Amino acid sequence: MIKRDFSSFLLYAFSFLLLSEWLRPIEQLTETNHIEMFFIFIVISFALSYLHLKWIWNYSVKTLFILYAINQLHYEVGLFDLTWITAFFRDIMDNFRVLTARNWNDLSNEFRTLLFFILLWLMVYLINYWILNRKRIFIFFFMTLVYITVLDTFTPYIAKFAIVRTVVAGFAVMGMLTFYRIVQKENVSTEPTYLRKWMVPLAVMISLSVVVGIAAPKAASIWPDPVPYFTANNDKVPEDKASSVNRIGYGTNDAELGGPFIGDNNRVFQYEGNGKNYWKMETKDVYTGKGWLASGTTPITFRQEDLVPVFSVPDTVETIKESSRVVTSPEYNYNFLMYPAGISKVLKMLPEGNRYEIDTTNERISLFSNDNVPAVPQVFTVEFERPKYKASDLVRTTSYDPTIINEEFYQRYTLLPENLPPRVKELAEEITATKTNWFDKAKAVESYFGRSAFTYDQKNVAVPDTEDEYVDQFLFETKRGYCDNFSSSMAVMLRTLGIPTRWVKGFTGGDFLQYSDETSGAQIYEVTNNNAHSWVEVYFPNQGWVPFEPTKGFSNEIIINYGANGQSSSNNQETSPAPVKKPQKEEIEEPDKTNDSKSFFDVKRIWEETKLFLKNNWKRIVFIIVIAAAVVGILYRIRGKWVPYSLLVIYRFKKKDENISAAYLALLEQFERYGLKRKENQTLRKYARYIDSFFSTREMSQLTAIYENYLYHQQLPKGAWKESHELWENLIKKTIA
């Protein structure tokens, strides 16, 4: 078994780097979130292997972490609440039945997470087996290189630096294992000096190879990039779109939708408010069969603190007045404002002295300087009215009434292209056959996309060919896509039923960061490019534009009262509490602050604050722990250079004769560290003679005689320690490595 020392620590660290390269592309290429949990798991697994803990402790720690991770990722209740554990084990039993039926797509997210943890557990076990028993890791190193190079070639993942990291870590591990194999086979010395003579040339060789490889000129590729080639053939990507994969984020051109994109976690803005909101950027009203356009432009200028001339929530709808403060990212370069539904005013804008312009056709708010130059908003506050709809009011509209809805308005928001395949309307009529009013029909279509036949996917998404219709292709052929596919399909299907709809672009509510302070309870959220989103608004004559969320895995934040007793829910017809399962990423709402006792010893409050602190600062904490562990490791590795000096300082100020006992034992420890270990059954006098012969001195024998005198008589002549202190110092200095 490999000893626990600094070199073996490096061996495990490089092995961790190799395995981490398998995890890095997963978050970008799949729907897997919270990848940091899996990184932490493999760190714990390698640490337990390095410490050589007994299997019972090893298995217990890993199992507890897996349960903790699943609780954090998929359940809202606490870790020690038995309700989630019961639900989780019931879910495992259900998934075993799904496995026996070979319905792989129906596995739950919790069970998939468990399987992934088990897979990582097995991977770490195999790496430990290769390291400890076989002392070979070339196969895993080779498989890692093949894995990342294939992903680099055939997916949007860019493995330029991953290949360099893998080569460095792989050659380092193979070089160290070669040293251990030679030591084991030839039974040679394993002193640190021999290891150093092996490792220094290895490090130089790897460094030179990497530097030369990076600096050397590269030949141009013989074949074109295969990613757009295969995308063009499999998903019918037009040639003008086959050159690249788009990056997620807000854009103004929606004339041709479809195609894959890659994630972008760069911040767009932060906002402070009383809860999550969807943030609108604009709406589109003309569906072309390929994408969305605005039917025209009708700009209106207004000033700060004026009522925003946008289609407001009717007076018949109860509202809650709220405000949010928005701070955009320095990288945000549009002059458009993001705003919640029901916006009434824009306040406290930075930069100051600007004018606002809203295009009432697409409801996009733009910021201009007084010189009519587009200005990027930096900080501003929006006042808005959050509507509280009543289901009894929403279900009143059953058909188009020209005396209530303007005919031109109605035609505009029910317009469809002439070449729309009839089966789209037939499907919409089939879904809503039992519904009699617009609201129930809209809810039926919205719920239809939650079926297992539809898959939310950002990568394997088709682009319609010239003969394909965007919505028809998604509904009947691919059934795979992201928000644009789902929202466009719902809007078009409702239009085939004569229900006015429009397509909305903007951002979801983002991720909770922290509370703004301890008293107000206001929350701060961060919105990134990954939160770019589209949804549907349906027009009801007595309620205005009401948002709907058809995209699978998403849920908007509207409040609808479904009962006569005044109970409300957020876009959910069931008035009973939701299961303990956590919703999908965009559904997660942060808990409100409780009004419990403010006692200093309020355990619940302290626990919640601790969890919030860990959630907001876990990356920093992990970084500090890693740095601290590295510092401790380095100090331990070079302890021969600083521990003797520390002992010299400590005992220089001790004057009592009794100190000779502790000083002598400390000297024995330093000799053992130095490599002059005392043998079993070897007396102190023989050991002292061995030390003297090694250093060609008689100081150890003299000091040992004084120590034995104290050991047997428990006293020394006055001043004995002062006289022998010089002997002790001379011997301690000889142990400095």
XYZ file of C-alpha atoms in Angstrom:
737
model
C 0.000 0.000 0.000
C 1.265 3.483 -0.871
C 2.229 5.476 2.217
C 0.438 8.683 3.159
C 2.958 11.369 2.312
C 3.167 14.434 0.096
C 4.012 12.448 -3.038
C 1.009 10.147 -2.585
C -1.141 13.234 -1.956
C -0.033 14.559 -5.347
C -0.841 11.175 -6.873
C -4.419 11.343 -5.629
C -4.731 15.017 -6.607
C -3.707 14.320 -10.207
C -6.067 11.330 -10.314
C -8.880 13.626 -9.193
C -8.006 16.035 -12.013
C -8.261 13.194 -14.526
C -11.694 12.151 -13.285
C -12.898 15.772 -13.126
C -12.354 16.089 -16.864
C -15.205 13.616 -17.310
C -17.515 15.894 -15.318
C -16.655 19.288 -16.812
C -18.512 18.868 -20.153
C -21.654 17.419 -18.560
C -23.180 20.714 -17.418
C -22.629 22.289 -20.831
C -23.808 19.385 -22.978
C -26.683 18.013 -20.871
C -29.482 19.256 -18.636
C -27.521 18.374 -15.483
C -27.389 21.231 -12.976
C -25.525 21.737 -9.689
C -22.469 19.921 -11.030
C -20.504 21.191 -8.033
C -22.213 18.544 -5.858
C -20.633 15.786 -7.924
C -17.214 17.468 -7.785
C -17.458 17.638 -3.994
C -18.400 13.949 -3.907
C -15.315 12.809 -5.817
C -13.121 15.080 -3.651
C -14.545 13.370 -0.549
C -14.101 9.929 -2.131
C -10.443 10.519 -2.984
C -9.793 12.027 0.457
C -11.261 8.967 2.188
C -9.128 6.683 0.026
C -6.017 8.723 0.786
C -6.673 8.474 4.539
C -7.151 4.658 4.289
C -10.253 4.715 6.478
C -12.017 1.456 7.285
C -14.671 0.474 4.791
C -17.503 1.069 7.256
C -16.544 4.730 7.719
C -15.768 5.128 4.031
C -19.182 3.836 2.967
C -21.022 5.737 5.699
C -19.567 9.135 4.792
C -20.260 8.666 1.074
C -23.804 7.441 1.670
C -24.606 10.366 3.974
C -23.291 12.847 1.425
C -25.357 11.260 -1.365
C -28.500 11.534 0.762
C -27.630 15.129 1.649
C -27.077 16.037 -2.013
C -30.345 14.447 -3.175
C -32.205 16.253 -0.393
C -30.690 19.595 -1.388
C -31.276 19.115 -5.109
C -34.758 17.617 -5.181
C -36.598 18.207 -1.901
C -37.645 21.296 0.022
C -37.869 19.818 3.515
C -34.899 19.467 5.848
C -32.419 16.606 5.755
C -33.721 15.081 8.984
C -37.391 15.237 7.994
C -38.493 11.623 7.515
C -41.144 12.539 4.933
C -38.620 13.088 2.150
C -36.743 9.879 2.977
C -39.985 7.894 2.731
C -40.852 9.603 -0.551
C -37.354 8.990 -1.913
C -37.320 5.257 -1.158
C -40.803 4.941 -2.625
C -39.456 6.676 -5.718
C -36.574 4.175 -5.881
C -39.021 1.266 -5.841
C -41.083 2.872 -8.598
C -37.985 3.408 -10.720
C -36.926 -0.217 -10.348
C -40.257 -1.153 -11.897
C -39.578 1.352 -14.681
C -36.169 -0.248 -15.238
C -37.608 -3.748 -15.489
C -40.070 -2.414 -18.073
C -37.120 -0.814 -19.931
C -38.801 2.604 -20.013
C -35.528 4.478 -19.625
C -36.988 7.911 -20.403
C -39.436 7.690 -17.493
C -36.785 7.516 -14.772
C -37.195 10.296 -12.215
C -34.564 12.991 -11.706
C -33.926 11.805 -8.153
C -33.178 8.263 -9.321
C -30.959 9.541 -12.142
C -29.000 11.567 -9.583
C -28.578 8.487 -7.385
C -27.350 6.434 -10.341
C -24.862 9.138 -11.259
C -23.445 9.191 -7.730
C -23.111 5.385 -7.798
C -21.309 5.612 -11.140
C -18.836 8.151 -9.716
C -18.367 5.924 -6.665
C -17.427 3.016 -8.942
C -15.103 5.226 -10.998
C -13.203 6.329 -7.886
C -13.028 2.711 -6.689
C -11.558 1.577 -10.013
C -8.995 4.386 -10.010
C -7.974 3.435 -6.458
C -7.671 -0.191 -7.525
C -5.457 0.752 -10.474
C -3.327 3.006 -8.270
C -2.990 0.875 -5.112
C -2.970 -2.654 -6.540
C -1.909 -2.468 -10.165
C 0.027 0.785 -10.004
C -1.049 1.440 -13.594
C -3.463 4.014 -14.932
C -2.653 4.230 -18.628
C -6.004 2.766 -19.752
C -7.999 5.360 -17.806
C -5.668 8.132 -19.010
C -6.113 6.994 -22.618
C -9.906 6.745 -22.246
C -10.004 10.262 -20.820
C -8.081 11.634 -23.790
C -10.396 9.837 -26.227
C -13.459 11.101 -24.349
C -12.548 14.793 -24.390
C -11.169 14.756 -27.944
C -14.359 13.145 -29.272
C -16.462 15.746 -27.448
C -14.239 18.513 -28.792
C -14.694 17.195 -32.338
C -18.378 16.304 -32.440
C -20.023 18.625 -29.875
C -19.927 22.348 -29.009
C -17.618 21.571 -26.060
C -14.212 23.234 -26.476
C -11.522 20.969 -24.993
C -8.442 23.052 -25.807
C -7.343 23.500 -22.198
C -8.911 20.216 -21.064
C -6.480 18.298 -23.284
C -3.519 20.155 -21.754
C -4.768 19.499 -18.212
C -5.330 15.825 -19.002
C -1.868 15.359 -20.509
C -0.184 17.006 -17.520
C -2.169 15.048 -14.931
C -1.933 11.756 -16.859
C 1.827 11.809 -17.403
C 2.381 12.915 -13.804
C 0.356 9.983 -12.443
C 2.006 7.462 -14.797
C 5.475 8.740 -13.886
C 4.819 8.478 -10.155
C 3.286 5.020 -10.466
C 6.321 3.886 -12.467
C 8.525 4.966 -9.553
C 6.383 3.002 -7.081
C 6.474 -0.086 -9.324
C 10.291 0.040 -9.455
C 10.455 0.453 -5.672
C 8.166 -2.530 -5.168
C 9.872 -4.746 -7.735
C 13.502 -3.981 -6.921
C 13.008 -3.393 -3.180
C 15.062 -0.192 -3.316
C 15.141 2.668 -0.840
C 12.162 5.046 -0.696
C 13.936 7.927 0.984
C 12.721 11.410 -0.020
C 15.972 12.185 -1.806
C 15.451 9.288 -4.228
C 11.860 10.368 -4.895
C 13.079 13.906 -5.562
C 15.640 12.657 -8.079
C 12.823 10.929 -9.939
C 10.174 13.646 -9.736
C 12.239 16.666 -10.748
C 13.164 15.302 -14.217
C 9.556 14.116 -14.626
C 8.191 17.594 -13.873
C 10.724 19.203 -16.220
C 9.850 16.753 -19.014
C 6.103 17.370 -18.651
C 6.549 21.149 -18.482
C 8.763 21.258 -21.558
C 6.389 18.986 -23.482
C 3.406 21.202 -22.682
C 5.230 24.441 -23.497
C 6.570 23.076 -26.796
C 3.158 21.649 -27.685
C 1.425 24.980 -27.078
C 4.071 27.074 -28.823
C 4.572 24.832 -31.865
C 2.772 25.838 -35.099
C -0.347 23.835 -35.931
C -1.382 22.652 -39.362
C -4.798 23.669 -40.627
C -7.544 21.057 -40.386
C -7.943 18.828 -43.439
C -11.683 18.287 -42.917
C -14.166 21.017 -41.978
C -15.655 21.198 -38.505
C -17.922 18.116 -38.297
C -20.335 19.646 -35.751
C -22.244 21.852 -38.214
C -21.862 19.159 -40.907
C -23.708 16.533 -38.865
C -26.210 19.086 -37.574
C -26.974 20.139 -41.126
C -27.575 16.548 -42.231
C -29.472 15.290 -39.200
C -31.535 18.318 -38.349
C -31.732 19.970 -41.774
C -29.790 23.062 -40.794
C -29.595 25.573 -43.672
C -26.108 26.324 -44.912
C -26.175 29.875 -43.613
C -26.806 28.532 -40.089
C -24.517 25.552 -40.144
C -21.320 27.427 -39.416
C -21.780 27.842 -35.676
C -23.846 27.029 -32.627
C -25.611 29.988 -31.043
C -24.987 31.068 -27.475
C -28.005 31.501 -25.247
C -29.115 35.025 -24.414
C -31.494 37.783 -25.420
C -31.480 38.884 -29.072
C -33.750 40.957 -31.282
C -33.909 38.773 -34.407
C -36.532 36.020 -34.158
C -37.380 35.662 -37.854
C -35.931 32.123 -37.998
C -36.099 30.076 -34.825
C -34.554 26.715 -34.020
C -31.163 25.116 -33.811
C -28.936 24.274 -30.837
C -27.244 26.696 -28.498
C -24.738 26.510 -25.656
C -25.128 27.910 -22.177
C -23.810 31.246 -20.971
C -23.709 31.952 -17.247
C -22.629 35.593 -17.608
C -24.735 37.966 -15.523
C -27.217 40.258 -17.307
C -28.698 42.042 -14.297
C -29.537 41.763 -10.616
C -32.747 42.919 -8.994
C -33.972 43.489 -5.474
C -37.613 42.890 -4.655
C -40.134 40.907 -2.652
C -39.946 37.794 -4.800
C -39.252 36.359 -8.228
C -40.645 37.935 -11.396
C -40.565 37.144 -15.073
C -38.904 40.098 -16.847
C -40.251 41.187 -20.230
C -38.144 42.672 -22.992
C -40.633 42.706 -25.880
C -43.562 40.915 -27.529
C -44.076 39.707 -31.118
C -47.444 39.310 -32.861
C -46.778 37.969 -36.397
C -46.018 34.271 -36.791
C -44.435 33.474 -40.174
C -44.089 29.709 -40.028
C -40.355 30.068 -39.306
C -40.325 32.588 -36.466
C -41.858 35.801 -35.131
C -41.957 39.431 -36.316
C -43.538 42.638 -35.103
C -46.425 43.867 -37.262
C -45.188 47.450 -37.210
C -43.838 50.183 -34.989
C -45.678 52.836 -32.990
C -43.149 54.696 -30.808
C -44.329 56.918 -27.973
C -41.999 59.084 -25.861
C -42.445 59.508 -22.118
C -40.418 60.863 -19.225
C -39.231 59.461 -15.936
C -41.993 59.061 -13.345
C -44.678 59.276 -16.073
C -47.108 56.397 -16.299
C -45.669 53.958 -18.810
C -48.023 53.918 -21.850
C -48.295 50.140 -21.996
C -51.376 47.910 -21.989
C -52.081 47.936 -18.255
C -53.925 45.529 -15.999
C -57.669 46.365 -16.092
C -59.283 47.915 -13.022
C -61.436 44.806 -12.664
C -58.364 42.821 -11.582
C -57.086 43.068 -8.020
C -53.386 43.990 -7.891
C -50.512 44.215 -5.426
C -48.292 47.269 -5.753
C -44.603 46.391 -5.748
C -41.269 47.801 -6.844
C -37.896 46.368 -7.803
C -34.472 47.927 -8.118
C -32.493 46.709 -11.141
C -28.706 46.861 -11.609
C -27.494 45.785 -15.057
C -24.166 44.107 -15.743
C -21.328 46.159 -17.301
C -21.461 43.719 -20.242
C -25.128 44.528 -20.972
C -25.061 46.598 -24.172
C -28.730 47.078 -25.160
C -30.622 50.324 -24.559
C -33.753 48.280 -23.718
C -35.282 48.068 -20.247
C -36.358 44.809 -18.686
C -39.558 45.080 -16.650
C -42.215 42.920 -14.921
C -45.762 42.571 -16.200
C -48.011 45.345 -14.920
C -45.303 48.035 -15.047
C -46.566 51.495 -14.147
C -43.508 53.747 -13.667
C -39.742 53.895 -14.139
C -37.860 55.758 -11.363
C -34.332 56.671 -10.285
C -32.620 55.958 -13.587
C -28.867 56.072 -13.981
C -27.536 57.625 -16.162
C -29.771 60.623 -15.551
C -31.198 63.150 -17.990
C -32.549 60.666 -20.508
C -35.864 60.102 -22.223
C -37.813 56.900 -22.692
C -39.472 55.542 -25.787
C -41.883 52.628 -25.934
C -42.981 50.884 -29.081
C -46.576 50.064 -28.215
C -46.695 47.417 -30.932
C -44.104 45.159 -29.322
C -44.009 46.895 -25.890
C -40.243 47.313 -25.963
C -39.017 50.193 -23.784
C -35.863 51.955 -25.013
C -33.620 54.525 -23.337
C -32.187 57.512 -25.240
C -30.095 60.512 -24.301
C -31.409 63.987 -24.993
C -29.280 63.924 -28.155
C -31.302 60.909 -29.348
C -28.343 58.568 -28.819
C -29.172 55.091 -27.420
C -28.173 54.904 -23.737
C -27.593 51.691 -21.805
C -29.529 51.594 -18.494
C -27.303 50.986 -15.481
C -29.476 51.308 -12.377
C -33.213 51.963 -12.212
C -36.320 51.198 -10.183
C -39.597 49.961 -11.631
C -42.996 50.230 -9.990
C -45.493 47.623 -11.083
C -48.794 46.066 -10.105
C -48.787 42.309 -9.691
C -52.239 41.014 -10.726
C -54.261 38.589 -8.603
C -56.587 36.870 -11.038
C -59.821 35.118 -10.148
C -60.581 31.898 -11.967
C -64.261 32.790 -11.929
C -63.461 35.896 -14.020
C -61.028 34.134 -16.341
C -63.553 31.461 -17.400
C -66.211 33.980 -18.479
C -64.940 34.361 -22.039
C -66.246 31.553 -24.230
C -66.062 33.071 -27.715
C -65.174 36.183 -29.670
C -67.622 39.057 -29.164
C -67.050 41.982 -31.570
C -68.867 44.315 -29.185
C -66.189 43.707 -26.542
C -63.004 43.039 -28.546
C -62.015 45.346 -31.400
C -62.154 43.418 -34.686
C -58.805 44.750 -35.953
C -57.194 43.834 -32.619
C -58.729 40.358 -32.750
C -57.605 39.713 -36.334
C -54.087 40.873 -35.515
C -53.611 38.447 -32.620
C -55.257 35.432 -34.271
C -53.494 35.785 -37.637
C -51.778 32.639 -38.932
C -49.809 31.836 -42.093
C -51.806 30.306 -44.930
C -49.481 27.308 -45.221
C -49.969 26.169 -41.622
C -50.660 22.397 -41.804
C -54.277 21.554 -40.852
C -53.162 18.929 -38.358
C -51.999 21.685 -35.983
C -55.581 22.931 -35.635
C -56.899 19.378 -35.442
C -54.561 18.629 -32.541
C -55.598 21.819 -30.723
C -59.277 20.939 -31.140
C -58.639 17.418 -29.894
C -56.843 18.680 -26.758
C -59.605 21.191 -25.925
C -62.613 19.140 -27.053
C -64.140 19.044 -23.543
C -63.407 22.690 -22.693
C -65.962 25.456 -23.164
C -64.097 28.672 -22.320
C -60.849 30.323 -23.409
C -59.085 29.941 -20.066
C -59.716 26.205 -19.739
C -58.657 25.702 -23.345
C -55.442 27.645 -22.728
C -54.724 25.591 -19.593
C -55.376 22.355 -21.495
C -52.899 23.289 -24.228
C -50.387 24.488 -21.637
C -50.633 21.168 -19.783
C -50.366 19.153 -22.985
C -46.646 19.936 -23.273
C -45.964 18.376 -19.889
C -46.447 14.907 -21.362
C -43.494 12.539 -21.494
C -43.520 12.630 -25.301
C -42.018 16.139 -25.209
C -38.420 16.721 -24.137
C -36.745 19.963 -23.114
C -33.417 20.068 -24.956
C -31.007 22.841 -25.885
C -28.599 20.805 -28.006
C -30.386 18.355 -30.321
C -32.845 20.878 -31.721
C -33.776 20.917 -35.401
C -33.935 23.965 -37.663
C -36.832 23.739 -40.172
C -35.831 23.335 -43.792
C -37.463 25.515 -46.435
C -40.309 23.014 -46.751
C -40.809 22.513 -43.002
C -43.106 24.496 -40.722
C -41.561 25.363 -37.334
C -44.493 24.525 -35.032
C -45.678 21.548 -37.088
C -42.188 20.018 -37.054
C -41.973 20.324 -33.264
C -45.492 19.025 -32.535
C -45.458 15.987 -34.804
C -41.849 15.118 -35.681
C -39.099 16.131 -33.241
C -41.068 16.892 -30.019
C -37.726 18.099 -28.705
C -36.731 21.713 -28.108
C -36.535 24.623 -25.716
C -38.736 27.569 -24.745
C -39.100 28.988 -28.289
C -40.514 25.672 -29.524
C -42.962 25.269 -26.635
C -44.163 28.884 -26.493
C -44.556 29.267 -30.264
C -46.504 26.028 -30.453
C -48.927 27.041 -27.712
C -49.476 30.508 -29.194
C -50.155 29.080 -32.671
C -52.448 26.307 -31.405
C -54.570 28.795 -29.460
C -54.782 31.064 -32.507
C -56.179 28.148 -34.517
C -58.979 28.075 -31.919
C -59.663 31.784 -32.342
C -58.042 32.809 -29.043
C -55.851 35.979 -29.233
C -52.239 35.327 -28.233
C -48.824 36.943 -28.495
C -45.270 35.712 -28.067
C -43.218 37.235 -25.235
C -39.434 37.406 -24.821
C -37.448 38.195 -21.713
C -35.946 36.442 -18.712
C -37.093 34.130 -15.943
C -36.692 35.198 -12.339
C -33.077 34.048 -11.995
C -31.367 32.621 -8.929
C -31.661 33.804 -5.342
C -28.444 35.373 -4.015
C -29.158 36.786 -0.577
C -31.422 38.942 1.535
C -30.703 42.634 1.081
C -30.742 43.243 4.850
C -32.001 41.693 8.058
C -35.083 43.900 8.531
C -36.791 44.478 5.176
C -36.842 40.866 3.993
C -36.222 42.016 0.421
C -34.419 39.463 -1.712
C -31.702 39.872 -4.335
C -31.757 37.698 -7.452
C -29.211 37.298 -10.239
C -30.332 36.864 -13.845
C -27.853 35.464 -16.374
C -27.985 34.747 -20.089
C -29.047 31.220 -19.161
C -32.309 32.742 -17.890
C -33.256 34.108 -21.334
C -36.737 32.784 -22.027
C -39.932 33.083 -24.053
C -43.529 32.436 -23.038
C -47.135 33.133 -24.104
C -49.681 35.800 -23.202
C -53.375 35.169 -23.841
C -55.876 38.029 -24.066
C -59.066 37.949 -21.996
C -61.423 40.934 -22.487
C -62.072 41.525 -18.793
C -58.577 40.528 -17.549
C -56.079 41.814 -20.130
C -52.990 39.886 -21.182
C -52.483 36.839 -18.929
C -49.141 34.939 -19.076
C -48.946 31.168 -19.599
C -45.888 28.913 -19.330
C -45.954 25.865 -21.646
C -42.225 25.070 -21.537
C -41.610 21.774 -19.813
C -39.954 22.195 -16.419
C -40.844 25.908 -16.065
C -43.578 27.650 -14.082
C -44.433 31.348 -14.052
C -45.298 33.341 -10.966
C -48.900 34.504 -11.609
C -51.427 34.375 -8.783
C -54.819 32.829 -9.518
C -57.619 32.470 -6.981
C -59.417 29.203 -7.726
C -61.778 29.061 -4.766
C -64.555 31.071 -3.210
C -62.692 31.152 0.098
C -60.017 33.357 -1.329
C -57.231 30.804 -1.406
C -54.741 31.543 -4.158
C -52.084 29.568 -5.912
C -49.293 30.375 -8.286
C -50.244 28.987 -11.673
C -51.453 25.743 -10.150
C -55.065 24.627 -10.034
C -54.583 22.417 -7.013
C -55.141 24.299 -3.783
C -53.513 21.604 -1.671
C -49.846 21.935 -0.761
C -47.336 20.705 -3.307
C -45.407 17.473 -2.660
C -42.106 17.657 -0.890
C -40.304 17.369 -4.220
C -38.480 20.451 -5.345
C -39.651 22.011 -8.620
C -37.348 22.445 -11.586
C -34.619 25.063 -11.606
C -36.746 27.968 -12.815
C -39.594 27.121 -10.396
C -37.606 27.343 -7.208
C -38.733 30.162 -4.911
C -36.718 31.231 -1.950
C -38.431 30.984 1.427
C -39.685 34.130 3.094
C -38.075 35.226 6.260
C -39.889 33.958 9.327
C -41.187 36.125 12.116
C -39.990 33.813 14.853
C -38.551 35.033 18.088
C -35.455 37.190 17.754
C -33.798 35.489 20.666
C -30.056 35.127 20.360
C -30.458 31.405 21.043
C -33.133 30.837 18.369
C -31.713 27.584 16.961
C -34.033 27.565 13.944
C -33.089 31.104 12.939
C -29.380 30.419 13.424
C -29.669 27.220 11.373
C -31.469 29.033 8.517
C -28.901 31.835 8.512
C -26.085 29.271 8.525
C -27.595 27.414 5.553
C -28.059 30.706 3.697
C -24.469 31.730 4.419
C -23.144 28.369 3.214
C -25.308 28.523 0.094
C -24.056 31.988 -0.836
C -20.413 31.425 0.077
C -19.750 27.727 -0.505
C -17.359 28.357 -3.385
C -15.308 30.735 -1.251
C -15.345 28.283 1.662
C -14.211 25.392 -0.541
C -11.476 27.593 -2.004
C -10.251 28.576 1.477
C -10.307 24.935 2.606
C -8.322 23.848 -0.451
C -5.773 26.639 0.058
C -5.523 25.832 3.774
C -5.075 22.126 3.017
C -2.367 22.954 0.487
C -0.569 25.198 2.982
C -0.809 22.533 5.683
C 0.483 19.921 3.241
C 3.431 22.080 2.248
C 4.269 22.875 5.883
C 4.116 19.179 6.733
C 6.306 18.340 3.777
C 9.017 20.816 4.844
C 8.602 20.278 8.591
C 12.265 19.286 8.811
C 13.218 22.881 8.000
C 11.031 24.746 10.514
C 10.087 22.384 13.397
C 13.667 22.242 14.853
C 13.850 26.044 14.840
C 10.473 26.220 16.591
C 11.735 23.872 19.313
C 14.884 25.950 19.721
C 12.772 29.067 20.277
C 10.376 27.330 22.684
C 13.016 25.780 24.953
C 15.294 28.790 24.923
C 12.927 30.523 27.330
C 12.414 27.535 29.660
C 14.759 27.619 32.647
C 13.542 24.844 34.963
C 15.634 21.671 35.211
C 12.512 19.505 34.765
C 12.294 20.682 31.129
C 15.014 18.215 30.177
C 12.445 15.380 30.041
C 10.186 17.017 27.415
C 13.186 18.398 25.513
C 14.846 14.990 25.303
C 11.653 13.301 24.032
C 11.243 16.043 21.419
C 14.833 15.397 20.330
C 14.066 11.680 19.880
C 11.080 12.557 17.657
C 13.258 14.781 15.451
C 15.902 12.051 15.081
C 13.157 9.621 14.032
C 11.834 12.122 11.475
C 15.383 12.610 10.235
C 15.626 8.871 9.583
C 17.602 7.729 12.646
C 14.886 5.566 14.087
C 15.372 3.778 17.400
C 15.058 0.008 17.076
C 12.852 -2.160 19.219
C 14.431 -3.247 22.547
C 17.312 -0.829 21.924
C 18.357 0.920 25.128
C 18.777 4.677 25.265
C 22.539 4.328 25.787
C 22.995 2.096 22.732
C 20.810 4.429 20.703
C 22.866 7.416 21.932
C 26.097 5.694 20.850
C 24.507 5.037 17.444
C 23.656 8.746 17.101
C 27.161 9.781 18.194
C 28.770 7.435 15.682
C 26.533 8.802 12.918
C 27.466 12.428 13.667
C 31.019 11.723 14.994
C 30.362 13.281 18.400
C 29.801 12.339 22.062
C 27.060 14.903 22.772
C 24.137 12.472 22.625
C 25.720 10.112 25.147
C 26.393 13.000 27.541
C 22.818 14.295 27.243
C 21.397 10.786 27.652
C 23.346 10.294 30.904
C 21.828 13.506 32.286
C 18.336 12.462 31.161
C 18.646 8.978 32.742
C 19.817 10.560 35.975
C 16.664 12.687 36.018
C 14.476 9.739 34.907
C 15.591 7.464 37.763
C 16.014 10.031 40.536
C 13.349 12.573 39.472
C 15.719 15.412 40.301
C 18.878 17.054 39.002
C 21.566 19.233 40.483
C 20.530 22.843 40.321
C 21.432 24.364 36.943
C 21.767 21.000 35.184
C 19.376 22.001 32.378
C 21.253 25.219 31.805
C 24.502 23.281 31.413
C 23.019 20.592 29.168
C 20.962 23.036 27.055
C 23.881 23.656 24.715
C 24.270 19.904 24.093
C 20.559 19.667 23.291
C 20.680 22.658 20.902
C 23.645 21.244 19.007
C 21.868 17.929 18.516
C 18.562 19.570 17.447
C 20.377 21.608 14.801
C 21.746 18.385 13.286
C 18.169 17.261 12.479
C 17.454 20.265 10.254
C 16.817 18.841 6.770
